[in-house]
Short mmCIF file of C-alpha atoms in Angstrom, two decimals:
data_model
loop_
_atom_site.label_atom_id
_atom_site.label_comp_id
_atom_site.label_asym_id
_atom_site.label_seq_id
_atom_site.Cartn_x
_atom_site.Cartn_y
_atom_site.Cartn_z
CA HIS L 1 5.89 19.81 16.56
CA VAL L 2 6.17 20.97 19.51
CA SER L 3 9.79 20.09 19.18
CA TYR L 4 10.16 21.32 15.74
CA ASN L 5 9.16 24.89 17.60
CA GLY L 6 11.87 24.46 20.25
CA PHE L 7 14.71 24.52 17.57
CA ILE L 8 13.03 27.05 16.01
CA ALA L 9 13.39 28.90 19.59
CA ASP L 10 16.91 27.73 20.05
CA ALA L 11 18.14 28.93 17.16
CA ALA L 12 16.85 32.41 17.44
CA ARG L 13 16.92 32.97 21.13
CA ARG L 14 21.00 31.94 20.73
CA ALA L 15 20.83 35.01 18.29
CA GLY L 16 19.98 37.36 20.66
CA MET L 17 16.19 37.48 20.23
CA ASP L 18 13.60 37.43 22.55
CA VAL L 19 10.74 34.28 21.22
CA HIS L 20 6.84 34.12 22.64
CA ILE L 21 5.10 30.78 20.91
CA PHE L 22 1.16 30.90 19.99
CA CYS L 23 0.21 28.02 19.97
CA ALA L 24 -3.09 25.56 20.22
CA ARG L 25 -5.08 26.37 23.26
CA GLU L 26 -5.52 22.16 24.62
CA CYS L 27 -1.48 22.17 24.02
CA VAL L 28 0.01 20.63 27.60
CA ALA L 29 3.27 20.39 26.14
CA GLU L 30 6.28 22.56 27.11
CA VAL L 31 8.99 23.90 25.20
CA PRO L 32 11.97 23.21 26.93
CA GLY L 33 14.18 26.21 27.92
CA GLY L 34 11.21 27.86 30.00
CA PHE L 35 10.36 29.82 26.52
CA ALA L 36 6.69 31.61 26.88
CA MET L 37 3.48 29.70 25.71
CA ARG L 38 0.13 31.40 24.53
CA GLY L 39 -2.20 28.83 23.28
CA ILE L 40 -4.84 31.07 21.22
CA PHE L 41 -5.76 27.99 18.39
CA ARG L 42 -8.50 26.74 18.53
CA ARG L 43 -8.75 22.54 17.49
CA ASP L 44 -8.30 22.29 13.53
CA VAL L 45 -11.98 20.41 12.97
CA ARG L 46 -10.90 19.89 9.00
CA ASN L 47 -7.67 17.62 10.26
CA THR L 48 -9.39 15.16 11.80
CA PRO L 49 -12.97 14.18 11.05
CA SER L 50 -15.04 11.47 11.57
CA PRO L 51 -14.89 8.66 9.38
CA LEU L 52 -18.76 9.06 9.28
CA LEU L 53 -18.49 13.08 8.20
CA SER L 54 -15.24 11.63 5.82
CA ARG L 55 -17.80 9.79 3.86
CA SER L 56 -19.30 13.07 2.54
CA ARG L 57 -18.31 15.57 -0.07
CA PHE L 58 -20.46 18.12 1.55
CA ALA L 59 -19.45 17.41 5.12
CA LEU L 60 -15.58 17.75 4.66
CA ASP L 61 -16.38 20.79 2.21
CA ALA L 62 -18.34 22.58 5.83
CA LEU L 63 -15.27 21.44 7.80
CA GLU L 64 -13.31 23.06 5.89
CA ARG L 65 -15.44 26.15 5.68
CA LEU L 66 -16.00 26.41 9.74
CA ALA L 67 -11.94 25.40 9.78
CA ARG L 68 -10.75 28.56 8.55
CA ARG L 69 -12.88 30.86 9.60
CA ARG L 70 -11.90 29.73 13.35
CA PHE L 71 -8.93 30.08 12.40
CA GLN L 72 -8.81 33.55 11.33
CA ALA L 73 -10.72 34.29 14.54
CA ASP L 74 -8.13 33.39 16.68
CA LEU L 75 -5.54 35.29 14.73
CA ALA L 76 -7.19 38.79 14.75
CA LYS L 77 -7.79 37.47 18.81
CA GLY L 78 -4.77 35.98 19.77
CA ILE L 79 -2.35 37.84 17.46
CA THR L 80 -3.66 41.95 17.74
CA PRO L 81 -1.33 44.95 16.49
CA ASP L 82 -0.60 46.10 20.19
CA ILE L 83 1.72 43.71 20.60
CA ILE L 84 3.53 43.60 17.51
CA LYS L 85 6.42 45.73 16.86
CA SER L 86 7.85 46.89 13.30
CA GLU L 87 10.89 44.35 14.26
CA ASP L 88 9.08 41.36 15.17
CA ILE L 89 9.67 38.18 12.67
CA ILE L 90 6.39 35.92 13.09
CA PHE L 91 7.46 32.55 11.57
CA ALA L 92 3.98 30.66 10.97
CA GLU L 93 5.14 26.89 10.80
CA MET L 94 4.56 23.48 8.44
CA LEU L 95 0.74 25.38 6.93
CA ALA L 96 -2.44 24.08 4.88
CA PRO L 97 -3.74 26.24 2.70
CA ARG L 98 -6.79 27.35 4.62
CA ASN L 99 -3.71 28.65 7.84
CA LEU L 100 -1.64 30.23 4.47
CA ALA L 101 -4.99 32.28 3.88
CA GLY L 102 -5.27 33.21 7.16
CA TRP L 103 -2.22 34.51 7.41
CA LEU L 104 -2.73 36.82 4.26
CA ARG L 105 -5.41 38.08 5.22
CA TRP L 106 -4.39 39.23 8.58
CA LEU L 107 -1.37 40.97 6.84
CA ARG L 108 -3.85 42.23 5.00
CA ASP L 109 -5.94 44.06 7.61
CA PHE L 110 -3.21 44.08 9.87
CA SER L 111 -3.70 48.08 10.60
CA LYS L 112 -0.55 49.47 12.25
CA GLU L 113 2.39 50.49 10.46
CA PRO L 114 5.58 49.55 9.92
CA LEU L 115 4.54 45.78 9.37
CA PRO L 116 5.96 42.93 10.67
CA ASN L 117 7.67 40.64 9.12
CA LEU L 118 5.74 37.39 8.29
CA VAL L 119 7.38 34.10 7.25
CA LEU L 120 4.84 32.03 5.40
CA HIS L 121 6.28 27.99 6.73
CA LEU L 122 4.63 26.49 3.74
CA GLY L 123 3.34 22.57 4.42
CA TYR L 124 3.37 19.62 2.08
CA ALA L 125 0.63 18.12 -1.12
CA SER L 126 1.61 21.34 -3.23
CA GLU L 127 -1.51 20.37 -5.15
CA ARG L 128 -3.93 21.90 -2.68
CA PHE L 129 -2.44 25.05 -2.69
CA GLY L 130 -2.22 25.43 -6.49
CA ALA L 131 -5.96 24.61 -5.81
CA ASP L 132 -6.80 26.91 -3.41
CA LYS L 133 -9.36 29.66 -5.01
CA GLU L 134 -8.37 31.84 -2.16
CA ILE L 135 -4.45 32.33 -1.88
CA PRO L 136 -4.26 34.34 -5.76
CA SER L 137 -6.32 37.16 -4.72
CA LEU L 138 -5.34 37.58 -1.11
CA LEU L 139 -1.96 37.31 -2.52
CA GLU L 140 -3.16 40.10 -5.39
CA SER L 141 -4.22 42.36 -2.77
CA LEU L 142 -1.34 42.29 -0.44
CA GLU L 143 0.60 43.80 -3.70
CA ARG L 144 -1.97 46.41 -4.38
CA SER L 145 -1.79 46.87 -1.40
CA GLY L 146 1.89 47.66 -1.15
CA LYS L 147 1.77 44.41 1.91
CA PHE L 148 3.21 42.17 -0.10
CA SER L 149 7.19 42.65 0.57
CA ARG L 150 6.82 41.77 4.33
CA ALA L 151 5.38 37.78 3.97
CA HIS L 152 7.53 35.43 2.82
CA PHE L 153 7.12 32.50 1.68
CA ALA L 154 9.74 28.84 3.03
CA SER L 155 9.64 25.25 1.87
CA ASP L 156 11.85 22.52 3.56
CA SER L 157 12.17 20.84 0.54
CA ASN L 158 13.84 21.69 -2.31
CA ILE L 159 11.39 19.80 -4.65
CA LEU L 160 8.27 21.59 -3.58
CA GLN L 161 10.53 25.17 -3.21
CA GLU L 162 10.09 25.32 -7.82
CA LYS L 163 6.42 23.81 -7.31
CA TYR L 164 5.90 26.55 -5.08
CA THR L 165 7.37 29.31 -6.69
CA ALA L 166 5.73 27.81 -10.26
CA ILE L 167 2.25 27.94 -8.11
CA PHE L 168 2.72 31.38 -6.48
CA ARG L 169 4.75 32.98 -9.26
CA ARG L 170 6.95 34.24 -6.41
CA PRO L 171 10.31 33.62 -5.05
CA VAL L 172 10.02 30.87 -2.20
CA ALA L 173 13.23 30.24 -0.21
CA HIS L 174 14.43 26.53 0.30
CA LEU L 175 14.87 26.60 4.59
CA PRO L 176 16.68 23.32 5.11
CA HIS L 177 14.15 21.67 7.89
CA VAL L 178 15.68 22.38 11.19
CA SER L 179 16.78 19.13 13.65
CA SER L 180 18.33 19.17 16.80
CA ARG L 181 21.36 19.85 17.85
CA ARG L 182 21.47 16.82 19.77
CA ALA L 183 21.26 14.84 17.52
CA SER L 184 24.99 14.88 16.55
CA GLU L 185 25.77 13.74 19.97
CA CYS L 186 23.77 9.71 18.59
CA TYR L 187 26.66 8.67 16.82
CA LYS L 188 27.86 5.18 18.12
CA PRO L 189 29.58 2.96 15.51
CA PRO L 190 27.12 0.04 14.98
CA GLY L 191 27.37 -2.75 17.13
CA LEU L 192 26.30 -6.86 16.90
CA PRO L 193 23.22 -7.65 17.33
CA VAL L 194 22.24 -5.55 14.02
CA HIS L 195 19.44 -2.91 16.57
CA PHE L 196 16.94 -1.98 13.42
CA VAL L 197 14.76 1.15 14.45
CA CYS L 198 11.81 2.63 13.84
CA LEU L 199 10.94 5.83 15.10
CA GLY L 200 7.49 8.23 15.23
CA ASN L 201 4.03 7.39 15.53
CA ALA L 202 2.75 4.36 14.11
CA ARG L 203 1.72 5.43 10.34
CA GLU L 204 0.26 3.38 7.18
CA GLU L 205 1.50 6.53 5.04
CA LYS L 206 5.37 5.32 6.64
CA GLY L 207 5.30 1.58 5.78
CA PHE L 208 4.03 0.99 9.62
CA THR L 209 2.32 -2.31 7.93
CA GLU L 210 5.13 -3.14 5.53
CA ILE L 211 7.49 -3.28 8.15
CA LEU L 212 5.48 -5.21 10.70
CA THR L 213 4.86 -7.45 7.76
CA ALA L 214 8.88 -7.75 6.94
CA ILE L 215 9.68 -8.55 10.16
CA ASP L 216 6.97 -11.70 10.16
CA THR L 217 8.34 -13.16 7.10
CA LEU L 218 11.91 -13.70 8.42
CA SER L 219 10.35 -14.77 11.18
CA SER L 220 8.82 -17.25 10.09
CA ASN L 221 12.02 -18.00 7.75
CA GLY L 222 14.10 -19.24 10.51
CA GLY L 223 14.00 -15.47 12.23
CA LEU L 224 17.46 -13.45 11.02
CA ALA L 225 21.09 -13.45 13.11
CA ASN L 226 22.51 -10.60 14.35
CA ALA L 227 19.54 -8.78 14.58
CA ARG L 228 17.25 -7.30 16.88
CA PHE L 229 14.14 -4.57 15.98
CA THR L 230 12.63 -1.83 18.37
CA LEU L 231 9.30 -0.04 17.00
CA GLN L 232 7.62 3.04 18.02
CA SER L 233 4.25 2.04 17.95
CA SER L 234 2.60 4.90 20.02
CA ASP L 235 -0.29 6.43 18.88
CA PRO L 236 -1.49 4.12 16.22
CA ASP L 237 -3.72 4.44 13.00
CA ALA L 238 -6.42 2.91 12.39
CA HIS L 239 -4.20 0.83 9.77
CA SER L 240 -1.48 1.03 11.58
CA ALA L 241 -4.16 -0.35 14.38
CA ALA L 242 -4.87 -3.27 12.46
CA ALA L 243 -1.10 -4.52 11.43
CA LEU L 244 -0.80 -4.74 15.10
CA ALA L 245 -2.86 -6.47 16.28
CA GLY L 246 -2.25 -9.31 13.89
CA PHE L 247 1.66 -9.09 14.35
CA ARG L 248 2.76 -12.54 14.94
CA SER L 249 6.24 -11.45 16.04
CA ALA L 250 5.20 -9.66 18.03
CA ARG L 251 6.57 -11.39 21.43
CA VAL L 252 9.54 -13.05 19.57
CA PRO L 253 12.41 -12.34 21.37
CA GLY L 254 14.43 -9.77 20.29
CA ILE L 255 11.85 -7.90 18.93
CA SER L 256 10.69 -4.43 21.23
CA LEU L 257 6.83 -2.66 21.12
CA ILE L 258 7.22 0.88 22.64
CA ALA L 259 3.30 1.62 22.64
CA LYS L 260 3.60 5.27 24.03
CA PRO L 261 5.33 8.43 23.23
CA LEU L 262 8.70 9.55 23.93
CA ASP L 263 9.75 12.24 25.56
CA ASP L 264 12.97 13.99 23.99
CA GLU L 265 15.65 12.17 26.41
CA SER L 266 14.20 8.39 25.79
CA TYR L 267 13.82 9.22 21.62
CA LEU L 268 16.85 10.35 21.81
CA ARG L 269 18.86 7.12 24.23
CA LEU L 270 16.64 4.98 21.37
CA LEU L 271 17.98 6.86 18.51
CA LYS L 272 22.26 6.67 19.62
CA ASP L 273 21.22 2.64 20.34
CA ALA L 274 20.62 2.29 17.00
CA ASP L 275 22.61 0.96 14.41
CA VAL L 276 19.81 1.24 11.21
CA LEU L 277 16.65 3.34 10.34
CA LEU L 278 13.25 1.77 9.01
CA LEU L 279 11.93 4.87 6.82
CA PRO L 280 10.03 2.75 4.08
CA TYR L 281 7.65 5.42 4.54
CA HIS L 282 5.32 5.55 0.62
CA VAL L 283 6.66 6.86 -2.45
CA ASP L 284 3.49 9.05 -3.59
CA ARG L 285 3.05 10.75 -0.04
CA TYR L 286 7.30 11.40 0.20
CA GLN L 287 8.35 11.77 -3.04
CA ASP L 288 8.61 15.25 -2.84
CA ARG L 289 9.21 15.60 1.13
CA THR L 290 11.37 14.96 3.53
CA SER L 291 11.13 13.99 7.31
CA SER L 292 12.72 14.79 10.74
CA VAL L 293 14.01 11.65 11.49
CA PHE L 294 15.59 11.09 8.43
CA CYS L 295 16.91 14.33 8.99
CA GLU L 296 18.44 13.02 12.37
CA ALA L 297 19.42 10.09 11.09
CA MET L 298 21.76 11.97 8.65
CA THR L 299 22.95 13.93 11.67
CA SER L 300 23.49 10.86 13.83
CA GLY L 301 25.29 9.17 10.82
CA LYS L 302 23.12 6.34 11.12
CA PRO L 303 22.26 4.46 7.85
CA THR L 304 18.34 4.34 6.99
CA ILE L 305 16.46 1.66 4.90
CA VAL L 306 14.23 3.96 2.39
CA ASN L 307 11.88 3.32 -0.52
CA GLU L 308 12.61 3.77 -3.74
CA GLY L 309 11.30 6.84 -6.36
CA SER L 310 10.74 8.80 -2.43
CA PHE L 311 13.21 12.49 -1.80
CA LEU L 312 14.76 10.33 0.57
CA GLY L 313 16.11 7.55 -1.84
CA LEU L 314 16.76 10.38 -4.04
CA GLU L 315 19.16 11.41 -1.20
CA VAL L 316 20.58 7.90 0.29
CA ARG L 317 20.97 6.29 -3.87
CA ARG L 318 23.60 10.25 -3.97
CA GLN L 319 24.86 9.52 -1.26
CA GLY L 320 25.26 5.71 -0.32
CA ILE L 321 23.81 6.45 2.69
CA GLY L 322 21.38 3.53 2.95
CA TRP L 323 19.82 0.86 0.95
CA LEU L 324 16.94 1.18 -1.10
CA ALA L 325 13.03 -1.10 -0.63
CA ARG L 326 10.36 -1.47 -3.03
CA ASP L 327 7.31 0.98 -2.33
CA ARG L 328 4.79 -1.03 -0.42
CA ASP L 329 6.89 -3.98 -1.00
CA PRO L 330 7.58 -5.89 2.10
CA ALA L 331 9.09 -9.21 0.86
CA SER L 332 11.82 -6.19 -0.67
CA LEU L 333 11.70 -5.09 2.69
CA ALA L 334 12.58 -8.40 4.25
CA GLU L 335 15.33 -8.89 1.74
CA THR L 336 16.47 -5.36 2.73
CA ILE L 337 16.92 -5.72 6.13
CA ARG L 338 19.07 -9.18 4.91
CA ARG L 339 21.24 -6.98 2.95
CA ALA L 340 21.66 -3.99 5.45
CA VAL L 341 22.91 -6.40 8.43
CA HIS L 342 25.40 -7.93 5.88
CA GLU L 343 27.16 -4.76 4.11
CA LEU L 344 26.25 -2.66 8.12
CA ASP L 345 29.69 -1.47 8.13
CA THR L 346 30.83 -0.19 5.04
CA VAL L 347 27.73 2.11 4.99
CA ALA L 348 27.68 3.00 8.43
CA ALA L 349 31.38 3.41 8.00
CA ARG L 350 30.53 6.22 4.37
CA CYS L 351 27.42 7.93 7.06
CA ALA L 352 30.04 8.64 9.43
CA LYS L 353 32.27 10.82 7.99
CA LEU L 354 29.07 12.62 6.20
CA MET L 355 27.58 13.27 9.73
#
C-alpha cells in the first residue's frame, strides 16, 4: 500500500499538484520522493482478529462496530475542514465497506463550502458492499443534501466496476491499476537456466503452498533441467508457514527462499532477473480482481503462470502472455512449469512486443 501511494503521489506531483499522505499512526515506512506523511489512523482491529476471536461471530461483529467507530473518529479528528480547500482531491484507496461508510459519513458531516472532491477507490469482495446496511442510507443522505456530486467511485477491475455499478446504482469509474514506472526498465531477454520467481508475501490465497508442493514434485522426479526458483517467503500466513516448515526442497541447489521483506530496489532487481513469474492465485479470491505483481509482469515483459478461471487467467488466455494451470492443483502447476521451460522463447517474445 505504501508503494501504491507512492505511485499515485508521484503522478499527482508530476501533474502539478501538492501531495499530502494520511496514513496509519504506526506506519514507519516512507514514500520515496519526500512526500509529507501524517499518521492519523489507528490500527484496524477487525482486519487481524486473533484466532480465538475469529471463532466467534459475536466477537467479530463487536470488532466490526468498534473498527467503524474508530475509523470515523480518526477521520473527523485528522482531516478537519480548516485544512481542506475546495479544489482539493482526496483519494481514499482500497476501501472496505466500513471505510467507505466512514468516508461517506465524513462527507455528509463536512461543514465547509465548497466541498472537496472525494475519490473512493473500492476494495475487493463486492458481496461485502452489497450486504452492508449503512451504505445505502448514507448515499441517500448525500443525495438529499446535494453533496453526492462530490463523491466519485472507482475500481481497478473492470469486472468489479460492473458489479459495483449494479450494487450502488450509481456510476463507478474504471481506474487502471497503477504500477511503478520503473517496472518497464526491468525487461531482459530470457536466459538459462530459466528463472522462476514468486514475488510478494507468502499467502495461501496466492497459491504459495501449491508452488512449494509443485517444486517438491519436480525435485522428487529428478529435478527440472534448465530451471531455478526464487521465492519471496516473507511474512507468511499460518497455512504458508506450515507449508514452508515441510518444504523438502529448501536446500536443493537452484532453489532460493527470501525470508525478509524487500525494499524497492531489491524488489526491482529480482523482477528484472526473473524470466517467468509464478502467480497461481486462487480463483475464489481472484476471479474478478487484478494483482500488482501481474501488472508489473506485463509492464516488464515477463510471462506468467496463472490459474485458469481467474481474472489473471482471462488476460493470459486473451493475449497469450503465459500459461494456465488448474486451480489449487500442484500437479498441474508442476506440469505447467515444465511446459514453460520448453515454450519460453516464443511466449517471452510475445510479451516483449506487448509491454
